[in-house]
Structure formats: C-alpha cells, structure tokens
Coordinates of C-alpha atoms and ligand atoms in Angstrom, one line a residue:
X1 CA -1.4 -3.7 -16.0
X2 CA 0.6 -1.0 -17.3
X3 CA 1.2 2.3 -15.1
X4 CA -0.9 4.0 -18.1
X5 CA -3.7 2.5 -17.1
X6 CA -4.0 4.8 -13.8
X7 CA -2.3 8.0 -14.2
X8 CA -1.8 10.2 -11.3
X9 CA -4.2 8.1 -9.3
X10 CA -3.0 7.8 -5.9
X11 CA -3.4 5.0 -3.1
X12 CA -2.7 5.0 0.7
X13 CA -1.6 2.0 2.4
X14 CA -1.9 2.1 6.5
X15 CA 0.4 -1.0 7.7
X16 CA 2.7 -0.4 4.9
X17 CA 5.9 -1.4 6.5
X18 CA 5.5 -5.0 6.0
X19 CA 3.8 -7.9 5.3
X20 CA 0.3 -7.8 2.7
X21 CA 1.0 -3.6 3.3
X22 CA 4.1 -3.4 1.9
X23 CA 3.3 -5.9 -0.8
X24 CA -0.1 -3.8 -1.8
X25 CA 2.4 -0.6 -2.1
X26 CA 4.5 -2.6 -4.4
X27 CA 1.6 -3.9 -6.6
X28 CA -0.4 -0.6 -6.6
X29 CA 2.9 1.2 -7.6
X30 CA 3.4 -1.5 -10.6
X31 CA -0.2 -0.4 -11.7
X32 CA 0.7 3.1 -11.8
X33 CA -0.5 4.5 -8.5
X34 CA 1.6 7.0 -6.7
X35 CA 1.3 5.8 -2.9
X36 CA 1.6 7.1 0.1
X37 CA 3.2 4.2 3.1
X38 CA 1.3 4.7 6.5
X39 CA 2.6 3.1 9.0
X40 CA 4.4 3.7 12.9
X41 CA 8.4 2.4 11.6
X42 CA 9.3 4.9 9.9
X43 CA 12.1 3.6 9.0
X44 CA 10.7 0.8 7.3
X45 CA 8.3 3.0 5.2
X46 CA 10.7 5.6 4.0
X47 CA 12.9 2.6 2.8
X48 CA 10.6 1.5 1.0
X49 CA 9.3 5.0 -0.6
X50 CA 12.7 5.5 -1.7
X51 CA 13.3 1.6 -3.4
X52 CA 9.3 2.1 -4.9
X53 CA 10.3 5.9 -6.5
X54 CA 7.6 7.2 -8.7
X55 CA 6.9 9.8 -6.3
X56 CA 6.0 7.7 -3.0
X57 CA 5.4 9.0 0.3
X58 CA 6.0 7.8 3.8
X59 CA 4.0 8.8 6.8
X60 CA 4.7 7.8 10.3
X61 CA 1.1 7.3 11.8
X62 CA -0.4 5.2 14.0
X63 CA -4.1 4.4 13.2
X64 CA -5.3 4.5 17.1
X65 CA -4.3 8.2 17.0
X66 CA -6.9 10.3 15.1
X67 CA -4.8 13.5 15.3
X68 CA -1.7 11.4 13.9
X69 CA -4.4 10.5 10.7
X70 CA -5.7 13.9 10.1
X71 CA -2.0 15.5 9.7
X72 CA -1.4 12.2 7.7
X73 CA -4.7 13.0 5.8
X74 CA -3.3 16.5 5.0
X75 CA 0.2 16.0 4.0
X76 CA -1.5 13.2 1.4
X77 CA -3.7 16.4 -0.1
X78 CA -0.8 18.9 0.1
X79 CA 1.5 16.5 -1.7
X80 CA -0.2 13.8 -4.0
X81 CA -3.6 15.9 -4.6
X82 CA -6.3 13.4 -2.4
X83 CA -6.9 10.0 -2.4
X84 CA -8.3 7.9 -4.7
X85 CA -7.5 4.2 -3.0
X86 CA -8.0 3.6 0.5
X87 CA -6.6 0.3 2.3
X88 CA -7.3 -0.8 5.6
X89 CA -4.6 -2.9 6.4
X90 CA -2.8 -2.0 9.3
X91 CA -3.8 -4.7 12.1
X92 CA -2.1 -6.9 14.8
X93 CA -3.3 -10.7 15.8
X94 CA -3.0 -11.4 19.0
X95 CA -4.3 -14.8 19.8
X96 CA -4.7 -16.8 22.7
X97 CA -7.4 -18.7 25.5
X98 CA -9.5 -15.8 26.7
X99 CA -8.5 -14.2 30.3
X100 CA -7.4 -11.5 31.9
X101 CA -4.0 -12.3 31.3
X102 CA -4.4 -11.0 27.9
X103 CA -7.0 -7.6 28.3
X104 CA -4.0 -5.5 26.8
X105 CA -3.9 -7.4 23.7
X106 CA -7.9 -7.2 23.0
X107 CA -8.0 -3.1 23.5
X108 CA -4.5 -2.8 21.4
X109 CA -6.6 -5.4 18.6
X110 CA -9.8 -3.6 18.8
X111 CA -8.4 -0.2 18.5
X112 CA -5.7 -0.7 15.6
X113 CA -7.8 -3.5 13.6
X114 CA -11.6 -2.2 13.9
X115 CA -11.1 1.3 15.6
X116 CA -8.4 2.0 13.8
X117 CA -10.0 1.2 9.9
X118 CA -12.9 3.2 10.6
X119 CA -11.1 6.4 11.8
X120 CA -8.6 6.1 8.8
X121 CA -11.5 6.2 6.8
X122 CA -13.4 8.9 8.3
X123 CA -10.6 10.9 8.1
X124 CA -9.8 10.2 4.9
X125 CA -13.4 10.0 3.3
X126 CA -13.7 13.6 2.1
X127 CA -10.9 12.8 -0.3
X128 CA -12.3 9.8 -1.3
X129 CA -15.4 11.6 -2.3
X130 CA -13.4 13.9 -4.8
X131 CA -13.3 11.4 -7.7
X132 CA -14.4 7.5 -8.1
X133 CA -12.8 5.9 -4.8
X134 CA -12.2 2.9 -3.6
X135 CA -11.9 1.3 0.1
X136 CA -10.7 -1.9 0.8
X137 CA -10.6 -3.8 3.7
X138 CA -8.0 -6.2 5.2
X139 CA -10.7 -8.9 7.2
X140 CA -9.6 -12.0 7.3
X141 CA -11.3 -15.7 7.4
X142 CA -11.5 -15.0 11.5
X143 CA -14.2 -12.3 10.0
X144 CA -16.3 -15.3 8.5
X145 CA -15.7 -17.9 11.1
X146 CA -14.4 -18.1 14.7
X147 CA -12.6 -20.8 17.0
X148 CA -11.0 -21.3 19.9
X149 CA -8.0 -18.9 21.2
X150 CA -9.0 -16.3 18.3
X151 CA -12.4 -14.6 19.9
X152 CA -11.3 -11.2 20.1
X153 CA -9.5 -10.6 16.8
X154 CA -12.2 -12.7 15.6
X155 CA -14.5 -10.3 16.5
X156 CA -12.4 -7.4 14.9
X157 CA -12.9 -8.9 11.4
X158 CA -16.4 -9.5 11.6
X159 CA -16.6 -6.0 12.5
X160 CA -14.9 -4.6 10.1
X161 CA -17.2 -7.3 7.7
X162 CA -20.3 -6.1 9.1
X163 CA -19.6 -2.0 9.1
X164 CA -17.6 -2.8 5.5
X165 CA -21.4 -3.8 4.3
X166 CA -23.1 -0.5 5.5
X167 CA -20.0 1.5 4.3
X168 CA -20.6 -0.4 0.8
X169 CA -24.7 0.2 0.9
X170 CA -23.9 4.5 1.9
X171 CA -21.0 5.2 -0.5
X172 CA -22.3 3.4 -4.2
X173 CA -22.1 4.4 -6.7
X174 CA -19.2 6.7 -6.5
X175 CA -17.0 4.8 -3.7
X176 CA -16.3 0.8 -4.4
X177 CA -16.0 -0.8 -1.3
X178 CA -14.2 -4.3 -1.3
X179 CA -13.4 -6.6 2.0
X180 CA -10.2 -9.3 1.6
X181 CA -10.5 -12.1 3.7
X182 CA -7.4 -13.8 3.6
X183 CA -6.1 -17.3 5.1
X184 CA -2.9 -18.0 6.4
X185 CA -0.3 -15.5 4.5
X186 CA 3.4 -15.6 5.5
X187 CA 4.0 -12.4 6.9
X188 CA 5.5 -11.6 10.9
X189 CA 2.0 -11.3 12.1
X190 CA 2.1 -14.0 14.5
X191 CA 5.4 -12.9 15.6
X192 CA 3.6 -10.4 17.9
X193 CA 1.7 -12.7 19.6
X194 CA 1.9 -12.4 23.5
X195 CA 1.3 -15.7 24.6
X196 CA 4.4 -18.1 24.2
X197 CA 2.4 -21.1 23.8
X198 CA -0.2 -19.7 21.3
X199 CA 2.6 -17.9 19.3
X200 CA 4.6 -21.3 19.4
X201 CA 1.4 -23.3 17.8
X202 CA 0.6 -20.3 15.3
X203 CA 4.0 -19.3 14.4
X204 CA 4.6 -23.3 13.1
X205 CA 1.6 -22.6 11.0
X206 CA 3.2 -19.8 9.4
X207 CA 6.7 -21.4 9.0
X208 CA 5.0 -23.5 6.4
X209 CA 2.9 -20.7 4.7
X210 CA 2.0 -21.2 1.2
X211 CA 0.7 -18.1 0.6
X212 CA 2.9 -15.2 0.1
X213 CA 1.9 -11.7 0.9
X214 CA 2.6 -10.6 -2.7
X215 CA -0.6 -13.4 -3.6
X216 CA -2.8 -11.4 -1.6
X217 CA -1.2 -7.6 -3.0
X218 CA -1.9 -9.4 -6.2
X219 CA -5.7 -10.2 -5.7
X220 CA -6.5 -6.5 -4.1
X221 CA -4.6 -4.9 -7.8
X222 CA -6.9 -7.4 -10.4
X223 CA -10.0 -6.1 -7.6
X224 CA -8.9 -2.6 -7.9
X225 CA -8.3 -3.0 -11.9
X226 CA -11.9 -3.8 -12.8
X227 CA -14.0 -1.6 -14.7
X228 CA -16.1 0.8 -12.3
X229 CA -19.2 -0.8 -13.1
X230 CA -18.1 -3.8 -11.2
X231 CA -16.8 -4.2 -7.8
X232 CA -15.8 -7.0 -5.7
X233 CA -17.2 -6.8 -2.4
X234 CA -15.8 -9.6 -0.6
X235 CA -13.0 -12.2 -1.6
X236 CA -12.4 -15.0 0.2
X237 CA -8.9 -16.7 0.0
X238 CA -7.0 -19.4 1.7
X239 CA -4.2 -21.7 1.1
X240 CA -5.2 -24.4 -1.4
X241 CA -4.8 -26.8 2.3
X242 CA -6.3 -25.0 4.8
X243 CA -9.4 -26.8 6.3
X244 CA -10.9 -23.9 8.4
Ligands
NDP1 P1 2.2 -7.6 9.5 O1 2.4 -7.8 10.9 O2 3.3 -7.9 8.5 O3 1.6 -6.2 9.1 C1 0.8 -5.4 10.0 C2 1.0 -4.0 9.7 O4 0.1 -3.2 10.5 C3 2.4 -3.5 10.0 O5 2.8 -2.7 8.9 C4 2.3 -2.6 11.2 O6 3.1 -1.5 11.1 C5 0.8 -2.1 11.1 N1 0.2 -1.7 12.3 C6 -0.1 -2.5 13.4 N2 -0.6 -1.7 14.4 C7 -0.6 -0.4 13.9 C8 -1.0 0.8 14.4 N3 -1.5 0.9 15.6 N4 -0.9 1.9 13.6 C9 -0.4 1.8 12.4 N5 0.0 0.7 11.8 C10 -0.1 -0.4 12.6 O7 1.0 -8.6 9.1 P2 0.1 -8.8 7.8 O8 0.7 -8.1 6.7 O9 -0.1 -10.3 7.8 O10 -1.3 -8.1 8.2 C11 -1.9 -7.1 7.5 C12 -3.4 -7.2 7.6 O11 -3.8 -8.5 7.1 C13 -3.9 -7.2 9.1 O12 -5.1 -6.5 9.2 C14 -4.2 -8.7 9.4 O13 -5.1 -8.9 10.4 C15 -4.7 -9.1 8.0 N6 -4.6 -10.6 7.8 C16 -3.4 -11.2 7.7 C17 -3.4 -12.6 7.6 C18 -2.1 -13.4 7.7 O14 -2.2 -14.6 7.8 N7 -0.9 -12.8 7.6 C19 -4.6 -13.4 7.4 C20 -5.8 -12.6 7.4 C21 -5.8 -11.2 7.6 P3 3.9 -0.8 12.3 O15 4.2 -1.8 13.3 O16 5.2 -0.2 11.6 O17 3.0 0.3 12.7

C-alpha cells in the first residue's frame, strides 16, 4: 500500500519499543499512518520515532497506570489530531508451574496484558469515536487453547478474546474491532520469564522461531487495509510447524 492510501490517519502503538510493537509502527508508517510509539523505554521509542520520521511520536507510558494513559491520550489529540487505529499490544509472558512462587508475575500479567488493553482503550475511545476506528488486539493462541505452565497468561488472552467480542458487538458499525492470535513469533518475550527452568524450555523454542515479528505487523496492515465494509475479527496464525 502506498502512504496515499491513508492520509493523515494516525495509529497508536502501546508496546512499541520492540518486538510485533515496533514492527506494527513500522508497517503502519509504510501505509501512511503517522504513529504515535507507547511504551515505558523511552529510549527505545524515541529512537525509533526519529528512524520512522513522517511525523512520529514517542510517549513513555505504562499501560497499568491510567493517569500515565490519559496524559498519553492528550498529547496524541494536541499533537496528531485523535486516533484513528488503536493497538493493544503491549504485554509480558510470564510462564511457569502454578505457585506461589510466581504470584508477582500473574498481577504484573493480568494488569499489563488484560487490565492494561482495556484501560488503553477506555481512555482512548472518545478519539476513536471521532471518525471510522479501528481496535486491534494482540491475543495470542494461549487465548484459544491452554496447557500446562501457561494458566495465567492463558487466561489473559482469553480475556482479552472474550471482552474483544463484546467490544466488537457495542462499537459496529463505526469502530472495527479485530483480535490477532499469534503463535510463536521471535521477539524477547520469553526473555522476561522469571522462572529459569521455564525460560530455558521456552526461550529454545524461540531460538528457532520461524516467524518474524514483521509477519505478524504484516498481517495486522492487510487487516487494517480492507475496505470498511469488512473487518477481520479474529486471525489465527502460527508457524507452518507448530502442533499446538
Ligand atoms: P516484546 O517483549 O518484544 O514486546 C512487549 C512490549 O510490551 C514491549 O514493547 C514492552 O515495552 C511492552 N510492555 C510490557 N509491559 C508494559 C507495560 N506495563 N506498559 C507499557 N508497555 C509494556 O514481545 P512481543 O512483541 O512478542 O509481544 C507483543 C504482544 O504480542 C504481547 O501482548 C504478547 O503477549 C503477544 N504475543 C506474542 C507472541 C510471541 O510469540 N512473541 C505470541 C502471541 C502473542 P516496555 O518494556 O518498553 O514498556
């Protein structure tokens, strides 16, 4: 797509400082989006702003603090006009057996992954309402099935599948909500796992990742790019190899 094709539109990315985040900034900005990076490294963001140009914002905010979304919210309508694009990306997976060894790791999951998308888009809606939006919604296949050592981030991404279907039933016509439900995508993600023998297991999974974050940033743009008489609600995607 050409940057003609969506002039002046503007999309904000929470958990824009890497990974499927940073890669969505880089796509949307390709399509002609002027973006705005959300994220808590700032440095990381405002690098990127400056390498994507076109008139692309950083933002240090952390999605667990409202207050820290509602200035975000503001300087996005002071200095890019509203929103038009809305993703739900920012997240951390924090696998491993269930105990109490680990009760940090579930609040810090449920309040950035589930908590954290819903506030950002609370905040956020009354922007969203100004023109044709969109929302989309990083799930994940731990949002369609479940399995051992994954229960509580699991349960974050059926949550977000589950409120991302009411959100979709209150906001049509005008808002297109979309949930991505990605596989195994090479990114740091399991690098912040706490438990060294889950992050040992998961991390060799994602040593061999097939699927690059830019795959995924690819498959939100082609969602995003469809005529607004169509939406894609939910999309599925793993590695070619990946059994479950
Ligand atoms: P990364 O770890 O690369 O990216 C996670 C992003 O979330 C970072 O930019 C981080 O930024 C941000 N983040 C985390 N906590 C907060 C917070 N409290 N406030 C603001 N930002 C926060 O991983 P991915 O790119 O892989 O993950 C992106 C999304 O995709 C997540 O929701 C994840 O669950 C989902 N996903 C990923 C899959 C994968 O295999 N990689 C598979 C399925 C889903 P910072 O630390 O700077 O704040």
């Amino acid at each position: 797509m050409t940057d003609s094709q969506n002039p002046g539109r503007v999309a904000v990315i929470t958990g824009a400082s890497s990974g499927i985040g940073a890669a969505t900034a880089r796509a949307l900005a390709a399509d002609g989006y002027r973006v705005a990076l959300l994220a808590r490294r700032l440095d990381r963001i405002e690098a990127l702003a400056t390498d994507i140009g076109g008139g692309a914002i950083a933002i240090q905010a952390d999605v667990t603090d409202r207050s820290q979304l509602i200035a975000a919210a503001k300087r996005v309508k002071d200095e890019l006009g509203g929103t038009d694009v809305l993703v739900n990306n920012a997240g951390a997976m924090l696998l491993g057996p269930f105990s109490s060894a680990l009760y940090q790791d579930y609040r810090t999951m449920i309040e950035a992954n589930l908590l954290g998308a819903i506030t950002t888009t609370e905040v956020f809606l009354d922007q969203l309402k100004d023109g044709g939006g969109d929302i989309v919604n990083l799930s994940s296949v731990a949002g369609r099935t479940a399995s051992q050592g994954n229960g509580v981030y699991a349960a974050t991404k059926w949550g977000i599948n589950g409120w991302s279907e009411s959100l979709r039933q209150e906001l049509l016509p005008g808002i297109r909500v979309t949930v991505i439900e990605p596989g195994v995508v090479d990114t740091e993600l399991p690098t912040h796992i706490t438990d060294d023998a889950t992050r040992e297991v998961i991390q060799g999974l994602y040593d061999v990742a097939t699927v690059k974050a830019e795959d995924v940033a690819e498959v939100i743009a082609f969602a995003l790019s469809r005529p607004r008489h169509l939406v894609l609600n939910e999309i599925l995607l793993r590695p070619s190899d990946q059994l479950l």
